[in-house]
Coordinates of C-alpha atoms in Angstrom, one line a residue:
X1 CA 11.6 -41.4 10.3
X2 CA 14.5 -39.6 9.0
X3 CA 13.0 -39.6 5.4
X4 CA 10.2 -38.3 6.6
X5 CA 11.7 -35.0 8.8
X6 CA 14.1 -34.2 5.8
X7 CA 11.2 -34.4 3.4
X8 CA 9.2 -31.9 5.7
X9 CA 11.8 -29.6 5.8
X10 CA 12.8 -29.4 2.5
X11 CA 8.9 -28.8 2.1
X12 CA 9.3 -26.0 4.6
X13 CA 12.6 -24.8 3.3
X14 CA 10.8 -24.7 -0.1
X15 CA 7.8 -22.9 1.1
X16 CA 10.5 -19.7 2.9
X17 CA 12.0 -19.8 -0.5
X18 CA 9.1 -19.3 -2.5
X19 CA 8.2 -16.2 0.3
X20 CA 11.1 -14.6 0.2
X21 CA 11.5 -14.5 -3.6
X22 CA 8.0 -12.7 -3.6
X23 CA 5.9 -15.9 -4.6
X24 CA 3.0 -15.7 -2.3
X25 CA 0.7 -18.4 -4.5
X26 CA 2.9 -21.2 -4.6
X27 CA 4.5 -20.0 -0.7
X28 CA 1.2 -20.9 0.4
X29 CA 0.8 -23.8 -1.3
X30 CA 3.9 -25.2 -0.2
X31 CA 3.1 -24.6 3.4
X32 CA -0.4 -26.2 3.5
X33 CA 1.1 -29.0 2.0
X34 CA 3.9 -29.2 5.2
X35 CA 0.6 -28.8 7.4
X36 CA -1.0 -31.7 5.6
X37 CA 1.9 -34.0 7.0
X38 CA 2.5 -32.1 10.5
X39 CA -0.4 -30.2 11.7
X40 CA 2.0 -28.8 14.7
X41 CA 4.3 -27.1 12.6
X42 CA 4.1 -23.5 14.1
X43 CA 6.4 -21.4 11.5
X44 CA 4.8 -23.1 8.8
X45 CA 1.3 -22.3 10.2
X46 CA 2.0 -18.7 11.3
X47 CA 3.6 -18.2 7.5
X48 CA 0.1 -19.5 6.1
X49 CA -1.7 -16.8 8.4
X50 CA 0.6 -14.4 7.1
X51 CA -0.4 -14.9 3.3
X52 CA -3.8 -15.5 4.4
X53 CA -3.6 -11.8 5.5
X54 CA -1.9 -10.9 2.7
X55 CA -4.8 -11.6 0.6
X56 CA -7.5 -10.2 3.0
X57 CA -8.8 -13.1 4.1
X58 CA -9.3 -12.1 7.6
X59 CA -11.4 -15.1 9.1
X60 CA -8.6 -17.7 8.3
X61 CA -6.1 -16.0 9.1
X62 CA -7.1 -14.9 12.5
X63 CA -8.3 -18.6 13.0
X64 CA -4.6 -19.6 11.7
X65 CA -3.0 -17.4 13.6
X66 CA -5.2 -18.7 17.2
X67 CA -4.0 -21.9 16.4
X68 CA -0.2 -21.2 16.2
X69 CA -1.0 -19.6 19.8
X70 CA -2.0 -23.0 21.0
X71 CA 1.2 -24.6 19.8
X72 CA 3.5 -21.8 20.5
X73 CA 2.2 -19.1 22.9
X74 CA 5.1 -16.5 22.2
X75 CA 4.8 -17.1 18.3
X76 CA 5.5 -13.0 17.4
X77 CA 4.3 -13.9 13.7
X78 CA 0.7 -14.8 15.0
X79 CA 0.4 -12.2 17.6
X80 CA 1.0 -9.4 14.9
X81 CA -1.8 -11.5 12.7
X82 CA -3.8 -11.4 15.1
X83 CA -3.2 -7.3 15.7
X84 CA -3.4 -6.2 12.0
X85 CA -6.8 -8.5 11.3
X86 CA -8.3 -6.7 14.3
X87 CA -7.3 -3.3 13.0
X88 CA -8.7 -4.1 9.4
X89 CA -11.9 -5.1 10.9
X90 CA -12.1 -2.5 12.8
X91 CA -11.6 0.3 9.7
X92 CA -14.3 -1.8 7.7
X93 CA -16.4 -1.7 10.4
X94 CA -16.2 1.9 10.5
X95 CA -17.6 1.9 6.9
X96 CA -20.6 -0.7 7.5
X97 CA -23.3 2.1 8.2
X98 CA -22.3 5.4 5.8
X99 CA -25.3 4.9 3.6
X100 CA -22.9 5.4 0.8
X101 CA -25.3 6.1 -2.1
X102 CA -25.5 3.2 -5.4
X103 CA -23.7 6.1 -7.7
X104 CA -20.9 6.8 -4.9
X105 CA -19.5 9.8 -4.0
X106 CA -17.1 11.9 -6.0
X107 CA -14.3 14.2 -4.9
X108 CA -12.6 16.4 -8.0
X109 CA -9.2 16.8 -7.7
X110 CA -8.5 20.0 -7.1
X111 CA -5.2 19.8 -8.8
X112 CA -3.9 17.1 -10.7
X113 CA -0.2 17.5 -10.7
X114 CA 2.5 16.5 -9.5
X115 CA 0.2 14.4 -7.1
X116 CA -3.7 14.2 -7.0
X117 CA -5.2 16.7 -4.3
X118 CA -8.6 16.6 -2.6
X119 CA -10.3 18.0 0.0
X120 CA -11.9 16.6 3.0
X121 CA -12.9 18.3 5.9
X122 CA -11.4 17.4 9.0
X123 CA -13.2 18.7 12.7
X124 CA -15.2 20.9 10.5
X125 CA -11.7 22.6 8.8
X126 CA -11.2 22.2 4.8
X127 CA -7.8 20.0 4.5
X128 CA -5.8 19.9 1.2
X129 CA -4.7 16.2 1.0
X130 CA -2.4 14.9 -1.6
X131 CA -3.8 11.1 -2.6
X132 CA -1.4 8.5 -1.9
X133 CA -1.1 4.4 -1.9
X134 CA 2.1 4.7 0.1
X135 CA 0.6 6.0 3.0
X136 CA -1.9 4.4 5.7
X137 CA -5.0 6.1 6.8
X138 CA -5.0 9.9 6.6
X139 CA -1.4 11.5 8.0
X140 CA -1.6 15.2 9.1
X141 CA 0.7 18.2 9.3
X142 CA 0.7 19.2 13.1
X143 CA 0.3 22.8 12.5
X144 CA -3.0 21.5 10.3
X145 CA -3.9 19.7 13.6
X146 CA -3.4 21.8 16.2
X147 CA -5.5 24.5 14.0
X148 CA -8.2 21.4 14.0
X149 CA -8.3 21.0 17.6
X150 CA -6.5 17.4 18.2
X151 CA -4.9 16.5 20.9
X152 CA -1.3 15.0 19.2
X153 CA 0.6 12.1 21.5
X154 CA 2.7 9.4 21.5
X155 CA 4.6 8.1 18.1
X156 CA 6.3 5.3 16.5
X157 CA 9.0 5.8 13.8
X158 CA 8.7 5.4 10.1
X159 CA 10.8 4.5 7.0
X160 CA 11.0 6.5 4.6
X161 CA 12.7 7.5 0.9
X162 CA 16.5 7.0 1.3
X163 CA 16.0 4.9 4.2
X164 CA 15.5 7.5 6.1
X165 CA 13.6 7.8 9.8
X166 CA 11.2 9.9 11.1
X167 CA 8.9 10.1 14.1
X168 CA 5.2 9.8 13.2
X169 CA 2.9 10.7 15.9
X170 CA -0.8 10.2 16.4
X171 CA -4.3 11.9 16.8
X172 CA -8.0 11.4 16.5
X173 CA -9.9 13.2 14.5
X174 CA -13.3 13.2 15.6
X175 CA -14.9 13.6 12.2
X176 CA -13.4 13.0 8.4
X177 CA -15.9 14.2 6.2
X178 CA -15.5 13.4 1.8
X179 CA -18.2 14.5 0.1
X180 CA -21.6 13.4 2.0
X181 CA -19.8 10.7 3.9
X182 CA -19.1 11.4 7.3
X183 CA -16.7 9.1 9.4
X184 CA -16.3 9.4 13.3
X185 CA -13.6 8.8 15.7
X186 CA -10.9 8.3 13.1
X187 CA -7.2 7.5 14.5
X188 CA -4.5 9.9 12.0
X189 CA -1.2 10.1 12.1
X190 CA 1.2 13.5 12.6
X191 CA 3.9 14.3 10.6
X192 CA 5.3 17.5 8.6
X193 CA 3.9 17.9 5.2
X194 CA 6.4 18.0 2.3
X195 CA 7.4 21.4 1.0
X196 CA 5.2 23.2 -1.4
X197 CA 4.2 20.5 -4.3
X198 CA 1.6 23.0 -5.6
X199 CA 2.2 26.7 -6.2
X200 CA -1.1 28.3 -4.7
X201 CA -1.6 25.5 -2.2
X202 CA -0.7 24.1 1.5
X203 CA -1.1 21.0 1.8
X204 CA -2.9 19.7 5.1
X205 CA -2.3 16.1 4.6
X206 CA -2.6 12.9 3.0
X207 CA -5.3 10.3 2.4
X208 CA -4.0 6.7 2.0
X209 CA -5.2 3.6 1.3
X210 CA -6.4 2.1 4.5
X211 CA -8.8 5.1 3.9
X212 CA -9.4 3.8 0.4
X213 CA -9.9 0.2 1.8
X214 CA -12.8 1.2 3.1
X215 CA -14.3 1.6 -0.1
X216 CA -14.5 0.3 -3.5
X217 CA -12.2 3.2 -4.8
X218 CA -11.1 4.3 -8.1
X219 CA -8.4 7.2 -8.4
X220 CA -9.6 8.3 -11.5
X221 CA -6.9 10.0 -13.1
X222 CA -7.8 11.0 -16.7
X223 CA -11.4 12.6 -15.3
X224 CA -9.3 14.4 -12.6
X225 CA -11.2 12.6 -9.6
X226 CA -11.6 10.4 -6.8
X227 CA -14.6 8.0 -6.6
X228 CA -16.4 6.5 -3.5
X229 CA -18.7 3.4 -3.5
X230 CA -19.7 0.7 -1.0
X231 CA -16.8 -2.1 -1.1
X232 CA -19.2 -4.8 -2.2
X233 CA -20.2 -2.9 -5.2
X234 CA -18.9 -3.2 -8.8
X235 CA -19.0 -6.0 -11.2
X236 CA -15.1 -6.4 -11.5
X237 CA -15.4 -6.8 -15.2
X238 CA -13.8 -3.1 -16.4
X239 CA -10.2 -2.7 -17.3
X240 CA -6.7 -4.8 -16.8
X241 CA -7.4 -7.3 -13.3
X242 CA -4.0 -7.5 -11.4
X243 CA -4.0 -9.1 -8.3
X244 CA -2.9 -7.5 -5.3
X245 CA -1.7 -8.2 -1.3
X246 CA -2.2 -6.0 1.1
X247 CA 0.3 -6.4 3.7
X248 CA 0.8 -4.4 7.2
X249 CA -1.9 -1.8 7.4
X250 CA -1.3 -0.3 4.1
X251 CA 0.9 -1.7 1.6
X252 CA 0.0 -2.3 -1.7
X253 CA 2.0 -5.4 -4.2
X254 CA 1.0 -6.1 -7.4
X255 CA 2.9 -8.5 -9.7
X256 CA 4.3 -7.1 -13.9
X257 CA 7.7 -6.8 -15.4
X258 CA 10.5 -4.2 -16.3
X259 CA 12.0 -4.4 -19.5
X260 CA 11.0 -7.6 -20.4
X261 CA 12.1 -8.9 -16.8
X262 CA 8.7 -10.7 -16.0
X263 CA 7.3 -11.8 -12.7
X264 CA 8.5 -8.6 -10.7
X265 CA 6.9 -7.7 -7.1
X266 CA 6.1 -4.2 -7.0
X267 CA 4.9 -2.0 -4.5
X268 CA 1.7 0.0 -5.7
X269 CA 2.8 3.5 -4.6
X270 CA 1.2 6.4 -6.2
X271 CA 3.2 8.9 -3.9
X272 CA 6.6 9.3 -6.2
X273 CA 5.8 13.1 -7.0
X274 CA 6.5 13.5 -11.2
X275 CA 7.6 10.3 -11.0
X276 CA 6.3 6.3 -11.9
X277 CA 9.3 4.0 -11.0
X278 CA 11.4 3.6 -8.2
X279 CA 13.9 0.8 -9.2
X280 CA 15.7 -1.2 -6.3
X281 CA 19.5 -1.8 -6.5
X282 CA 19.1 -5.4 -8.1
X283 CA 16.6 -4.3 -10.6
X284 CA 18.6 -2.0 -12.1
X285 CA 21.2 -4.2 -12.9
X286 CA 19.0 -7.2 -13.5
X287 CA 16.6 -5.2 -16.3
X288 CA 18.9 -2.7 -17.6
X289 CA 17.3 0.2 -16.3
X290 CA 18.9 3.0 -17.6
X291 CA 20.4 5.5 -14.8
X292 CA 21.9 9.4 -15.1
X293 CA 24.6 9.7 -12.3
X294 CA 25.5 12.3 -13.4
X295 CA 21.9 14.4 -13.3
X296 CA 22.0 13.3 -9.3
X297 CA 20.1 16.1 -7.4
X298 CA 18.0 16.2 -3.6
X299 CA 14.3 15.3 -3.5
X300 CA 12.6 15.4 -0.4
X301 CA 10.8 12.2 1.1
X302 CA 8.9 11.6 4.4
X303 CA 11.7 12.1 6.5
X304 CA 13.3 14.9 4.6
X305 CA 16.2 15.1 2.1
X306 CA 17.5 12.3 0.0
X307 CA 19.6 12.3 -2.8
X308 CA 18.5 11.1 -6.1
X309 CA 19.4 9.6 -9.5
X310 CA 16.9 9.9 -12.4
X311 CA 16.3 6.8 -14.0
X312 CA 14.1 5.7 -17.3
X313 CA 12.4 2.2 -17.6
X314 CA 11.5 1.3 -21.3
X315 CA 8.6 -0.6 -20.5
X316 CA 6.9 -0.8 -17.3
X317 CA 3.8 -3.0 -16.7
X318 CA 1.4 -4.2 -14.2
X319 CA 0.4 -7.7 -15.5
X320 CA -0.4 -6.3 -19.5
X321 CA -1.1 -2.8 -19.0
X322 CA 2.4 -1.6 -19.9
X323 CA 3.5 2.4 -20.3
X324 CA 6.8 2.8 -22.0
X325 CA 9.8 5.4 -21.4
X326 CA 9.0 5.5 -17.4
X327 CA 10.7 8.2 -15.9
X328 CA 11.8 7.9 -12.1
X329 CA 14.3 8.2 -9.8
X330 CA 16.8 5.7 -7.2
X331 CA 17.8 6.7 -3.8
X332 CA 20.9 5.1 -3.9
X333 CA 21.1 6.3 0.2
X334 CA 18.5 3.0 0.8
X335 CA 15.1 1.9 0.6
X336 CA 12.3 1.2 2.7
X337 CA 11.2 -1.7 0.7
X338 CA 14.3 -3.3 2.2
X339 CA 12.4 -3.5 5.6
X340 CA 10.3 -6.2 3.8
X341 CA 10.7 -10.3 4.5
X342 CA 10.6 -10.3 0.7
X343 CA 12.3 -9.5 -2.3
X344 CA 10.0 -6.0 -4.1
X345 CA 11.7 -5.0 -7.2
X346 CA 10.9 -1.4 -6.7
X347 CA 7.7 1.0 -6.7
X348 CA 5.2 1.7 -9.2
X349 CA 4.1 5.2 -8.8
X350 CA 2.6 8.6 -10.2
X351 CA 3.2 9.0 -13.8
X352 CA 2.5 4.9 -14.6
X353 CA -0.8 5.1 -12.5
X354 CA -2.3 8.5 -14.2
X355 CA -3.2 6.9 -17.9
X356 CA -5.5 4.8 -16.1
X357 CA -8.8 5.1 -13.9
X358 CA -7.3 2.8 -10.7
X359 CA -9.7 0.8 -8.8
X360 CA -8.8 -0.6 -5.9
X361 CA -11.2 -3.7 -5.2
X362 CA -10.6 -4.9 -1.1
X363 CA -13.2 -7.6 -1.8
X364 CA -11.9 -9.4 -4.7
X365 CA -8.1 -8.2 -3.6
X366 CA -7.4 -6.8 -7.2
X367 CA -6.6 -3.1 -9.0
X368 CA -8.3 -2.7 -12.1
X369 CA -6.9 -0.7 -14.5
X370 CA -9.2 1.0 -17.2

């Protein structure tokens, strides 16, 4: 008997290993393989729900999740399953009947740099809104939303660049409308919009990618524009497959390397303004990333000022679609990504992302790179 408990936790100290270091595949396997010898193992099953989740497999993991309930009613891990499946059912639900059309729909950028922008209209009001991975649904300024009629309450706070907080509050927008798709009764968040990124424009908003999920979309950047089809569309045959987890409501990981420093988790954040890597401490040291200390200056995140190093990888990649001399920029003030039960070796962002049409495929859980 005592072989047999320190052989199941060595199976489940295995598994947490394998988590933390980023290693969803083998973390999972690792787990279902403590199930196999004891069914009742809660943390185990709650972590298998997790990465079921992770890869959008929302029927498992919501059955997963149930049965961690029946073994531990309080599990906290299950519960929040259970809470984020029900949300991303609920946003594909809200994209079941939009009659999207076989060709898609296609929103032009109306300016390409330093971030994409399109427009959508929001409670029948034209809203600039920057396109970005980092954020979730569509996040508003609250003068934009006042103008638009919403009712703004409550609030939760965010992390942001630097490590810094802010309070994001919430509204409803009773109709989003891209192109000729029209969506109803869609729940936005509230918060100040960055200073002025373009010269002759406001900017309204954002459009992130729990909008995106409800689509098959492709941010194409070298043809300046966004494209909408129905999620079960596309062959999945065009461009560089790299598999992706989507974890929380919004948050995109993709594995590549830095330098030659393979197997990296990287958040898939297109928000990083003339930037396309955001380096963590460790990664800087453990890839050589180069660094100018002495070129520091203030950039402005979510939550306002941070301070800023410029930083250059020599060759960044998402599985093999590499770029080379990536320029970028550590907030040595702290990260967001530290928030994470897992190690994320930085962000992949702007200036990587626009060589390449970017699909993001919610079915087959992968961005395509062409």
């Amino acid at each position: 008997m005592i072989a047999v408990a320190s052989m199941l936790l060595a199976l489940s100290a295995s598994g947490d290993a394998l988590f933390a270091a980023g290693n969803f595949p083998a973390a999972l396997a690792a787990y279902r393989q403590t199930i196999s010898q004891n069914p009742k193992d809660a943390p185990a099953l709650a972590r298998i729900a997790t990465l079921e989740l992770y890869q959008n497999e929302l029927t498992p993991a919501a059955r997963d999740a149930r049965s961690v309930l029946t073994i531990d009613a309080k599990n906290a891990t299950a519960t929040r399953v259970l809470e984020t499946v029900q949300l991303r059912q609920r946003v594909a639900a809200s994209a079941s009947s939009l009659g999207i059309p076989p060709e898609g729909v296609t929103l032009p950028f109306v300016d390409s740099e330093p971030l994409p922008l399109i427009q959508v209209e929001i409670n029948g009001h034209t809203a600039n809104c920057v396109l970005d991975t980092g954020a979730p649904d569509i996040v508003l300024d609250p003068q934009f939303a006042i103008q638009a009629g919403m009712t703004i309450t409550g609030g939760q706070m965010g992390v942001f660049a630097g490590g810094r907080t802010a309070q994001v509050r919430q509204a409803v927008a009773s109709s989003v409308r891209a192109g000729s798709i029209l969506l109803r009764d869609v729940r936005v968040g509230i918060l100040p919009s960055p200073g002025r990124l373009f010269q002759d424009r406001r900017v309204d908003g954002v459009v992130g990618t729990m909008f995106l999920s409800r689509f098959l979309a492709t941010i194409d950047y070298p043809h300046h524009r966004l494209v909408l089809r129905a999620r079960e569309g596309g062959t999945g045959a065009d461009g560089v497959r790299v598999p992706m987890w989507l974890v929380g409501d919004h948050f995109l990981f993709a594995k590549g390397s830095v330098n030659g420093l393979g197997d990296q988790l990287f958040i898939v954040d297109s928000g990083l303004a003339g930037g396309g890597f955001a380096p963590e401490q460790q990664t800087i040291a453990a890839a050589h990333v180069r660094t100018f200390a002495d070129q520091a200056s203030q950039g402005i995140g979510g939550a306002g000022a941070v301070r800023i190093i410029p930083v250059i990888a020599d060759t960044l990649c998402l599985s093999n679609a590499c770029q080379h001399d990536v320029h970028g920029v550590y907030s040595p003030g702290g990260s967001p990504l530290r928030s994470f039960p897992f190690i994320i070796s930085g962000a992949v962002s702007h200036t990587f992302l626009e060589h390449y049409a970017v699909t993001l495929d919610f079915e087959r859980m992968e961005i395509r790179l062409k």
